[in-house]
Amino acid sequence: MSQTLYLECYSGISGDMTVAALLDLGADQQVLMAALQSLPITGFEAIISRVKKVGLDVCDFHVKLDRDNHDHDMAYLYGDHHHHHSTKPGHPHPHQEKKSHAHDHRGLPEIVEVINQARITDHAKELAIRIFSIIADAEAKAHGVNREQVHFHEVGAVDSIVDIVAVAVCLDNLDIWEVIVPEVYEGRGFVRCQHGTIPIPVLAVTHIAASHQLNLHLTATEGELITPTGAAIVAAIKTGDQLPRQFTIEKIGIGAGKRTYDRPSLLRAMLITDKSKKNGDIYKLETNIDDCGGEILGFVMERLFTAGARDVHYTPVYMKKNRPAYLLSVICTKADIETLEQIIFEETTTIGIRRIQMESSGLKRTIKNVATSLGDAQVKVCELESGKRVYPEYASVVELCEKNQMAYQDAYHIIKKECEAAEEITVRELVAINRFELPLSS
């Protein structure tokens, strides 16, 4: 069953943080390690461990490179003299078979070939290639070349290949297709790169944020919270930036980052279920009509109701040049839009229809047939926190009026009273109900 993922990026995001959070969320470690072992590259070791961050037990994913290999991300940020690796306990998976060497220069075509040779699902391959393509486009724009000419740090780095393939494999393993990322926090200041000192966010991150409409939240933290890999992951997998009004959290995973700032370097991932009230894709169609006769408009209303409209009404309006006209409003479901619009275009003189998605709320209701002293009546029973309300249906009241030669109001109140008794509505509920005694239109 497909899951919805919510990424809480209060400490930014990077490739290794994302992998760790997804593993903590329940992605299969054996599936991931088998996938990484199938990559046609060598010179790295993937280590999964548990670490303590601000007293919390969280997951850590570390790509340990051979001594003759470059950690391109660290070299990009700080220069080679600052580069170091930590050795953390875990389950190492060394790559000993003969594969292409880790420090070869690679561009996007070579990386795509590496991914395609891995023994992973087609969906995971497509996702990993999409992430790399986003990085390549951003780096190419930053350096003024096309993406096939990008052959440096972030795209060519083995640690980035491993991180991105790992993210794709974990998302595929968890069957995640919907991803909500409301905002991503970023720091400020400057970082060193191979060409000098550059401002935060780095250019690749800003290009990705601009091209893919990422919501950035700039903080006072001195340092880079969003890596180009992290930004590209969000850009590639984000399907929305608005959380449901109500949701439950099914599972939580926390991934550790490697850098130390004034805030803990953590990425929290949650599998959520939307519990918001579903509105059933309700739409309003409306159009202004100033040159149609009343007979035509009446016929149009009948056709619209027959074709499935939930409600149809006309509102008198004055259009340009003070011309009297009617605003036609139709409430319908998304599935009926095309049919109803076709009727409006065929039967009226309008040449344009406005389409508005609506939110709605309503009481839980049940239609019941109740035996009364006047005959069988159809009623609508609505449920509130204070109890139930009964509303006789108009057509049923009219039928019993004619049968018993009674006035509408008299028949309505007899039916309502007897139906309330049949529903065993209490005196306390009646006090609340009687404040709204007037019948509603059905």
Short mmCIF file of C-alpha atoms in Angstrom, two decimals:
data_model
loop_
_atom_site.label_atom_id
_atom_site.label_comp_id
_atom_site.label_asym_id
_atom_site.label_seq_id
_atom_site.Cartn_x
_atom_site.Cartn_y
_atom_site.Cartn_z
CA MET A 1 0.00 0.00 0.00
CA SER A 2 1.36 3.42 -0.99
CA GLN A 3 2.51 5.67 1.88
CA THR A 4 2.66 9.45 2.34
CA LEU A 5 5.98 10.78 3.65
CA TYR A 6 6.38 14.06 5.55
CA LEU A 7 9.96 15.39 5.75
CA GLU A 8 10.61 17.84 8.58
CA CYS A 9 13.73 19.74 7.47
CA TYR A 10 14.35 22.04 10.47
CA SER A 11 18.07 21.19 10.29
CA GLY A 12 18.24 21.27 6.51
CA ILE A 13 18.77 18.14 4.46
CA SER A 14 21.60 16.13 2.92
CA GLY A 15 21.88 12.78 1.18
CA ASP A 16 23.17 10.79 4.15
CA MET A 17 20.58 12.31 6.51
CA THR A 18 17.79 11.25 4.14
CA VAL A 19 19.08 7.68 3.81
CA ALA A 20 19.41 7.37 7.59
CA ALA A 21 15.90 8.73 8.22
CA LEU A 22 14.37 6.32 5.68
CA LEU A 23 16.26 3.40 7.21
CA ASP A 24 15.02 4.41 10.66
CA LEU A 25 11.53 4.54 9.15
CA GLY A 26 11.79 0.88 8.23
CA ALA A 27 13.49 0.59 4.83
CA ASP A 28 15.06 -2.87 4.51
CA GLN A 29 18.82 -2.70 5.26
CA GLN A 30 19.55 -5.94 3.43
CA VAL A 31 17.79 -4.72 0.29
CA LEU A 32 19.80 -1.48 0.46
CA MET A 33 23.18 -3.19 0.99
CA ALA A 34 22.54 -5.64 -1.85
CA ALA A 35 21.70 -2.71 -4.12
CA LEU A 36 24.88 -0.81 -3.18
CA GLN A 37 27.04 -3.92 -3.67
CA SER A 38 25.67 -4.20 -7.21
CA LEU A 39 26.97 -0.74 -8.17
CA PRO A 40 29.83 -1.03 -10.71
CA ILE A 41 32.14 1.17 -8.60
CA THR A 42 34.62 0.45 -5.83
CA GLY A 43 36.56 2.33 -3.17
CA PHE A 44 33.78 2.81 -0.64
CA GLU A 45 32.14 1.10 2.31
CA ALA A 46 28.57 1.79 3.47
CA ILE A 47 28.08 1.70 7.24
CA ILE A 48 24.76 1.82 9.10
CA SER A 49 24.86 2.47 12.84
CA ARG A 50 22.96 3.97 15.79
CA VAL A 51 24.25 7.22 17.28
CA LYS A 52 23.20 9.61 20.05
CA LYS A 53 22.18 13.16 19.05
CA VAL A 54 21.07 15.48 21.88
CA GLY A 55 20.23 12.36 23.87
CA LEU A 56 18.14 10.82 21.09
CA ASP A 57 18.85 7.40 19.60
CA VAL A 58 18.93 7.95 15.83
CA CYS A 59 20.17 6.24 12.70
CA ASP A 60 23.43 7.14 10.94
CA PHE A 61 24.38 6.29 7.35
CA HIS A 62 28.05 6.77 6.52
CA VAL A 63 29.86 6.29 3.22
CA LYS A 64 33.50 5.57 4.13
CA LEU A 65 35.85 6.16 1.19
CA ASP A 66 39.30 4.70 0.52
CA ARG A 67 42.27 6.88 1.47
CA ASP A 68 43.07 7.61 -2.17
CA ASN A 69 39.52 8.72 -2.77
CA HIS A 70 38.11 12.21 -2.32
CA ASP A 71 35.11 13.03 -0.20
CA HIS A 72 33.96 15.56 -2.75
CA ASP A 73 31.29 17.07 -0.52
CA MET A 74 33.76 17.91 2.26
CA ALA A 75 36.40 19.08 -0.21
CA TYR A 76 33.82 21.27 -1.91
CA LEU A 77 32.83 22.88 1.38
CA TYR A 78 36.12 23.23 3.18
CA GLY A 79 39.05 22.37 0.89
CA ASP A 80 41.03 19.13 0.98
CA HIS A 81 43.06 20.08 4.05
CA HIS A 82 39.88 19.96 6.16
CA HIS A 83 38.83 16.55 4.92
CA HIS A 84 38.52 13.70 7.41
CA HIS A 85 36.47 10.56 8.03
CA SER A 86 35.03 9.26 11.24
CA THR A 87 35.03 5.53 11.90
CA LYS A 88 31.71 4.44 13.38
CA PRO A 89 30.65 0.95 14.43
CA GLY A 90 28.38 -0.77 11.96
CA HIS A 91 28.19 -3.56 9.44
CA PRO A 92 30.75 -2.87 6.73
CA HIS A 93 30.18 -4.12 3.20
CA PRO A 94 33.53 -3.77 1.38
CA HIS A 95 33.55 -3.84 -2.41
CA GLN A 96 36.39 -6.12 -3.46
CA GLU A 97 35.42 -7.13 -6.98
CA LYS A 98 37.02 -5.30 -9.87
CA LYS A 99 34.93 -2.25 -10.69
CA SER A 100 35.60 1.21 -12.03
CA HIS A 101 37.73 3.20 -9.60
CA ALA A 102 36.09 5.69 -7.31
CA HIS A 103 38.02 8.85 -8.19
CA ASP A 104 37.44 8.69 -11.95
CA HIS A 105 35.95 11.91 -13.30
CA ARG A 106 32.33 11.38 -14.23
CA GLY A 107 29.61 13.40 -15.84
CA LEU A 108 25.89 12.73 -15.99
CA PRO A 109 26.02 10.19 -18.89
CA GLU A 110 28.60 8.07 -17.03
CA ILE A 111 26.59 8.23 -13.80
CA VAL A 112 23.39 7.20 -15.62
CA GLU A 113 25.30 4.20 -16.96
CA VAL A 114 26.48 3.31 -13.43
CA ILE A 115 22.89 3.48 -12.13
CA ASN A 116 21.49 1.43 -15.02
CA GLN A 117 23.98 -1.35 -14.31
CA ALA A 118 22.90 -1.64 -10.66
CA ARG A 119 20.55 -4.46 -9.68
CA ILE A 120 17.70 -2.25 -8.47
CA THR A 121 14.10 -1.73 -9.61
CA ASP A 122 13.27 0.41 -12.64
CA HIS A 123 11.46 2.86 -10.37
CA ALA A 124 14.54 3.25 -8.15
CA LYS A 125 16.73 3.78 -11.25
CA GLU A 126 14.36 6.42 -12.62
CA LEU A 127 14.28 8.24 -9.28
CA ALA A 128 18.08 8.22 -8.83
CA ILE A 129 18.61 9.50 -12.39
CA ARG A 130 16.03 12.24 -11.81
CA ILE A 131 17.89 13.43 -8.68
CA PHE A 132 21.24 13.46 -10.50
CA SER A 133 19.73 15.29 -13.47
CA ILE A 134 18.44 18.04 -11.18
CA ILE A 135 21.91 18.47 -9.64
CA ALA A 136 23.57 18.45 -13.06
CA ASP A 137 21.20 21.14 -14.36
CA ALA A 138 21.85 23.34 -11.32
CA GLU A 139 25.65 22.90 -11.45
CA ALA A 140 25.64 23.54 -15.19
CA LYS A 141 23.72 26.78 -14.70
CA ALA A 142 26.04 27.84 -11.88
CA HIS A 143 29.15 27.25 -14.03
CA GLY A 144 27.75 28.38 -17.38
CA VAL A 145 28.00 25.01 -19.21
CA ASN A 146 25.50 22.40 -20.36
CA ARG A 147 24.81 19.48 -18.06
CA GLU A 148 26.74 16.96 -20.17
CA GLN A 149 29.90 19.01 -19.41
CA VAL A 150 29.50 18.86 -15.62
CA HIS A 151 32.44 16.79 -14.30
CA PHE A 152 33.12 17.87 -10.73
CA HIS A 153 32.54 17.35 -7.02
CA GLU A 154 28.84 16.88 -6.30
CA VAL A 155 27.81 14.96 -9.41
CA GLY A 156 31.00 12.95 -9.87
CA ALA A 157 31.50 12.00 -6.22
CA VAL A 158 31.17 8.37 -5.20
CA ASP A 159 29.61 9.35 -1.88
CA SER A 160 26.91 11.26 -3.78
CA ILE A 161 26.28 8.30 -6.09
CA VAL A 162 25.91 6.00 -3.09
CA ASP A 163 23.71 8.45 -1.13
CA ILE A 164 21.37 9.13 -4.06
CA VAL A 165 21.02 5.50 -5.12
CA ALA A 166 20.41 4.62 -1.46
CA VAL A 167 17.65 7.25 -1.17
CA ALA A 168 15.98 5.92 -4.33
CA VAL A 169 16.18 2.30 -3.16
CA CYS A 170 14.78 3.14 0.31
CA LEU A 171 11.87 5.19 -1.08
CA ASP A 172 11.07 2.37 -3.50
CA ASN A 173 11.33 -0.22 -0.73
CA LEU A 174 8.92 1.77 1.49
CA ASP A 175 6.54 2.23 -1.49
CA ILE A 176 6.47 6.01 -1.01
CA TRP A 177 4.92 8.03 -3.86
CA GLU A 178 3.50 11.06 -2.02
CA VAL A 179 6.02 13.32 -0.25
CA ILE A 180 5.17 16.53 1.62
CA VAL A 181 7.95 19.04 2.34
CA PRO A 182 6.48 22.33 3.66
CA GLU A 183 9.85 24.11 3.98
CA VAL A 184 13.58 23.50 4.22
CA TYR A 185 15.71 25.43 6.73
CA GLU A 186 19.00 26.92 5.55
CA GLY A 187 21.86 28.71 7.35
CA ARG A 188 23.93 31.73 6.33
CA GLY A 189 27.53 32.81 5.94
CA PHE A 190 30.19 31.50 3.56
CA VAL A 191 31.83 28.19 2.65
CA ARG A 192 35.06 27.38 0.83
CA CYS A 193 35.03 25.61 -2.51
CA GLN A 194 37.82 24.64 -4.91
CA HIS A 195 37.55 28.07 -6.55
CA GLY A 196 37.34 30.23 -3.41
CA THR A 197 34.75 31.37 -0.86
CA ILE A 198 31.07 31.41 -1.81
CA PRO A 199 27.91 32.50 0.04
CA ILE A 200 25.26 30.23 1.58
CA PRO A 201 22.98 28.97 0.11
CA VAL A 202 25.48 27.83 -2.52
CA LEU A 203 24.59 28.52 -6.14
CA ALA A 204 23.53 24.97 -6.95
CA VAL A 205 21.05 25.02 -4.06
CA THR A 206 19.61 28.39 -5.09
CA HIS A 207 19.18 27.23 -8.70
CA ILE A 208 17.41 24.06 -7.55
CA ALA A 209 15.19 26.04 -5.16
CA ALA A 210 14.27 28.49 -7.93
CA SER A 211 13.65 25.87 -10.61
CA HIS A 212 11.56 23.59 -8.40
CA GLN A 213 9.79 26.09 -6.13
CA LEU A 214 11.30 24.88 -2.86
CA ASN A 215 10.16 26.83 0.20
CA LEU A 216 13.32 28.05 1.93
CA HIS A 217 13.39 29.26 5.54
CA LEU A 218 16.59 31.20 6.25
CA THR A 219 17.92 30.98 9.81
CA ALA A 220 20.70 32.66 11.79
CA THR A 221 22.74 29.44 11.90
CA GLU A 222 26.29 30.00 10.62
CA GLY A 223 26.81 27.18 8.16
CA GLU A 224 25.34 25.26 5.25
CA LEU A 225 22.27 23.22 6.22
CA ILE A 226 21.17 22.26 2.70
CA THR A 227 23.61 20.42 0.42
CA PRO A 228 23.02 20.33 -3.35
CA THR A 229 22.26 16.62 -2.99
CA GLY A 230 19.69 17.34 -0.28
CA ALA A 231 18.03 20.09 -2.34
CA ALA A 232 17.88 17.81 -5.40
CA ILE A 233 16.29 15.01 -3.36
CA VAL A 234 13.52 17.36 -2.19
CA ALA A 235 13.03 18.72 -5.71
CA ALA A 236 12.78 15.21 -7.17
CA ILE A 237 10.42 13.63 -4.66
CA LYS A 238 8.23 16.47 -3.33
CA THR A 239 4.60 16.14 -4.44
CA GLY A 240 3.19 18.80 -2.13
CA ASP A 241 4.06 21.42 0.47
CA GLN A 242 0.83 21.54 2.47
CA LEU A 243 0.19 19.13 5.32
CA PRO A 244 -3.37 17.83 5.75
CA ARG A 245 -5.45 19.80 8.26
CA GLN A 246 -5.66 16.63 10.35
CA PHE A 247 -3.40 13.61 10.14
CA THR A 248 -2.12 10.73 12.20
CA ILE A 249 1.54 9.72 12.41
CA GLU A 250 1.98 6.04 11.61
CA LYS A 251 5.77 5.85 12.02
CA ILE A 252 8.74 8.14 12.69
CA GLY A 253 12.36 7.88 11.50
CA ILE A 254 15.24 10.21 12.42
CA GLY A 255 18.48 10.45 10.47
CA ALA A 256 21.70 11.97 11.80
CA GLY A 257 23.79 14.54 9.96
CA LYS A 258 27.59 14.77 10.20
CA ARG A 259 28.09 18.50 10.74
CA THR A 260 27.82 20.29 14.07
CA TYR A 261 26.08 23.67 14.24
CA ASP A 262 24.07 25.57 16.86
CA ARG A 263 21.20 23.14 16.28
CA PRO A 264 21.24 19.33 16.23
CA SER A 265 21.79 17.97 12.73
CA LEU A 266 18.71 15.76 12.43
CA LEU A 267 16.20 14.97 9.68
CA ARG A 268 12.84 13.65 10.85
CA ALA A 269 10.72 11.60 8.46
CA MET A 270 7.15 10.58 9.22
CA LEU A 271 4.69 8.27 7.51
CA ILE A 272 1.31 9.97 7.86
CA THR A 273 -2.34 9.27 7.11
CA ASP A 274 -4.68 12.09 6.08
CA LYS A 275 -7.64 12.31 8.49
CA SER A 276 -9.06 15.55 7.13
CA LYS A 277 -12.71 15.63 6.25
CA LYS A 278 -12.99 14.61 2.62
CA ASN A 279 -14.96 17.02 0.48
CA GLY A 280 -15.61 14.67 -2.40
CA ASP A 281 -14.12 16.95 -5.07
CA ILE A 282 -17.00 19.44 -4.98
CA TYR A 283 -16.91 22.13 -7.70
CA LYS A 284 -18.97 25.19 -8.55
CA LEU A 285 -19.54 26.09 -12.19
CA GLU A 286 -20.77 29.60 -12.84
CA THR A 287 -21.44 31.86 -15.77
CA ASN A 288 -23.16 35.21 -16.41
CA ILE A 289 -26.00 35.12 -18.97
CA ASP A 290 -27.62 38.34 -20.24
CA ASP A 291 -29.37 37.25 -23.46
CA CYS A 292 -31.31 34.08 -22.61
CA GLY A 293 -35.07 33.86 -21.97
CA GLY A 294 -36.63 32.53 -18.78
CA GLU A 295 -38.09 29.46 -20.50
CA ILE A 296 -34.65 28.44 -21.74
CA LEU A 297 -33.11 28.92 -18.30
CA GLY A 298 -35.83 26.80 -16.69
CA PHE A 299 -35.21 24.01 -19.20
CA VAL A 300 -31.44 24.23 -18.61
CA MET A 301 -31.98 23.76 -14.85
CA GLU A 302 -34.02 20.59 -15.49
CA ARG A 303 -31.36 19.16 -17.79
CA LEU A 304 -28.56 19.94 -15.32
CA PHE A 305 -30.37 18.22 -12.44
CA THR A 306 -31.14 15.20 -14.61
CA ALA A 307 -27.44 15.00 -15.61
CA GLY A 308 -26.25 14.83 -12.00
CA ALA A 309 -25.93 18.40 -10.69
CA ARG A 310 -26.04 18.57 -6.89
CA ASP A 311 -27.66 22.02 -6.98
CA VAL A 312 -28.56 24.64 -9.60
CA HIS A 313 -29.66 28.21 -8.97
CA TYR A 314 -29.91 31.58 -10.69
CA THR A 315 -29.01 34.93 -9.10
CA PRO A 316 -30.19 38.23 -10.65
CA VAL A 317 -27.18 40.44 -11.44
CA TYR A 318 -26.41 43.63 -13.34
CA MET A 319 -23.67 43.29 -15.94
CA LYS A 320 -21.79 45.96 -17.89
CA LYS A 321 -23.90 48.80 -19.28
CA ASN A 322 -26.36 48.10 -16.41
CA ARG A 323 -27.80 45.18 -18.34
CA PRO A 324 -30.04 42.90 -16.20
CA ALA A 325 -28.76 39.32 -16.33
CA TYR A 326 -28.55 36.04 -14.40
CA LEU A 327 -25.63 34.33 -12.72
CA LEU A 328 -26.01 30.57 -13.23
CA SER A 329 -24.38 28.53 -10.44
CA VAL A 330 -24.07 24.75 -10.56
CA ILE A 331 -22.73 22.59 -7.71
CA CYS A 332 -21.36 19.24 -8.88
CA THR A 333 -18.68 16.60 -8.49
CA LYS A 334 -15.47 16.61 -10.50
CA ALA A 335 -16.65 13.59 -12.50
CA ASP A 336 -19.72 15.49 -13.77
CA ILE A 337 -17.99 18.72 -14.79
CA GLU A 338 -17.50 17.89 -18.47
CA THR A 339 -21.10 16.70 -18.99
CA LEU A 340 -22.65 19.68 -17.20
CA GLU A 341 -20.46 22.23 -18.97
CA GLN A 342 -21.45 20.72 -22.31
CA ILE A 343 -25.14 21.17 -21.42
CA ILE A 344 -24.56 24.81 -20.44
CA PHE A 345 -22.72 25.55 -23.70
CA GLU A 346 -25.36 23.76 -25.80
CA GLU A 347 -28.43 25.23 -24.16
CA THR A 348 -27.40 28.82 -23.32
CA THR A 349 -25.66 31.68 -25.10
CA THR A 350 -22.65 31.74 -22.78
CA ILE A 351 -19.16 31.42 -24.24
CA GLY A 352 -17.26 30.90 -20.96
CA ILE A 353 -17.70 29.06 -17.66
CA ARG A 354 -15.78 29.64 -14.44
CA ARG A 355 -14.76 26.51 -12.54
CA ILE A 356 -14.11 26.77 -8.78
CA GLN A 357 -13.08 23.93 -6.44
CA MET A 358 -15.04 24.08 -3.21
CA GLU A 359 -14.59 22.90 0.34
CA SER A 360 -17.70 21.76 2.14
CA SER A 361 -18.77 20.37 5.48
CA GLY A 362 -21.98 18.53 6.28
CA LEU A 363 -23.78 16.52 8.87
CA LYS A 364 -23.80 12.76 8.72
CA ARG A 365 -27.25 11.91 7.41
CA THR A 366 -29.44 8.89 6.65
CA ILE A 367 -32.58 8.70 4.50
CA LYS A 368 -35.26 6.55 6.18
CA ASN A 369 -38.83 5.45 5.46
CA VAL A 370 -40.97 5.81 8.60
CA ALA A 371 -44.56 4.68 9.13
CA THR A 372 -46.73 7.60 10.40
CA SER A 373 -50.43 8.10 11.04
CA LEU A 374 -50.65 9.88 7.67
CA GLY A 375 -48.84 7.11 5.78
CA ASP A 376 -45.25 6.13 5.03
CA ALA A 377 -42.97 9.16 4.98
CA GLN A 378 -39.40 9.55 3.81
CA VAL A 379 -37.25 11.55 6.25
CA LYS A 380 -33.68 12.70 6.51
CA VAL A 381 -32.09 11.90 9.90
CA CYS A 382 -29.04 14.08 10.64
CA GLU A 383 -26.59 13.48 13.47
CA LEU A 384 -25.06 16.21 15.66
CA GLU A 385 -23.01 16.09 18.85
CA SER A 386 -26.16 17.11 20.78
CA GLY A 387 -28.28 14.37 19.19
CA LYS A 388 -30.36 13.79 16.07
CA ARG A 389 -32.55 15.97 13.89
CA VAL A 390 -35.33 14.77 11.64
CA TYR A 391 -36.31 16.56 8.42
CA PRO A 392 -39.23 15.18 6.39
CA GLU A 393 -38.52 15.16 2.65
CA TYR A 394 -40.53 17.71 0.66
CA ALA A 395 -41.88 15.27 -1.94
CA SER A 396 -43.03 12.89 0.79
CA VAL A 397 -44.84 15.69 2.69
CA VAL A 398 -46.60 16.85 -0.48
CA GLU A 399 -47.75 13.31 -1.25
CA LEU A 400 -49.25 12.88 2.23
CA CYS A 401 -50.83 16.35 2.10
CA GLU A 402 -52.72 15.38 -1.04
CA LYS A 403 -53.64 11.95 0.35
CA ASN A 404 -55.00 13.37 3.63
CA GLN A 405 -56.33 16.73 2.31
CA MET A 406 -54.13 18.66 4.77
CA ALA A 407 -52.16 21.88 4.76
CA TYR A 408 -48.41 21.47 4.22
CA GLN A 409 -47.39 22.85 7.65
CA ASP A 410 -49.84 20.59 9.52
CA ALA A 411 -48.66 17.48 7.70
CA TYR A 412 -44.99 18.46 8.12
CA HIS A 413 -45.25 18.82 11.91
CA ILE A 414 -47.21 15.58 12.39
CA ILE A 415 -44.65 13.64 10.33
CA LYS A 416 -41.74 15.30 12.13
CA LYS A 417 -43.17 14.64 15.61
CA GLU A 418 -43.93 10.99 14.92
CA CYS A 419 -40.55 10.43 13.25
CA GLU A 420 -38.78 11.93 16.27
CA ALA A 421 -40.67 9.49 18.47
CA ALA A 422 -39.69 6.62 16.20
CA GLU A 423 -36.05 7.71 16.43
CA GLU A 424 -36.41 7.94 20.24
CA ILE A 425 -35.09 11.51 20.35
CA THR A 426 -34.92 12.62 23.99
CA VAL A 427 -36.50 15.70 25.57
CA ARG A 428 -33.03 17.25 25.96
CA GLU A 429 -32.36 16.79 22.24
CA LEU A 430 -35.76 18.29 21.36
CA VAL A 431 -34.92 21.47 23.30
CA ALA A 432 -31.83 21.90 21.15
CA ILE A 433 -33.70 20.97 17.97
CA ASN A 434 -36.75 23.19 18.54
CA ARG A 435 -34.60 26.31 18.25
CA PHE A 436 -34.33 25.33 14.56
CA GLU A 437 -37.96 24.27 14.07
CA LEU A 438 -38.49 25.73 10.58
CA PRO A 439 -38.33 23.10 7.84
CA LEU A 440 -35.32 23.11 5.54
CA SER A 441 -35.70 22.86 1.79
CA SER A 442 -35.00 19.33 0.57
#
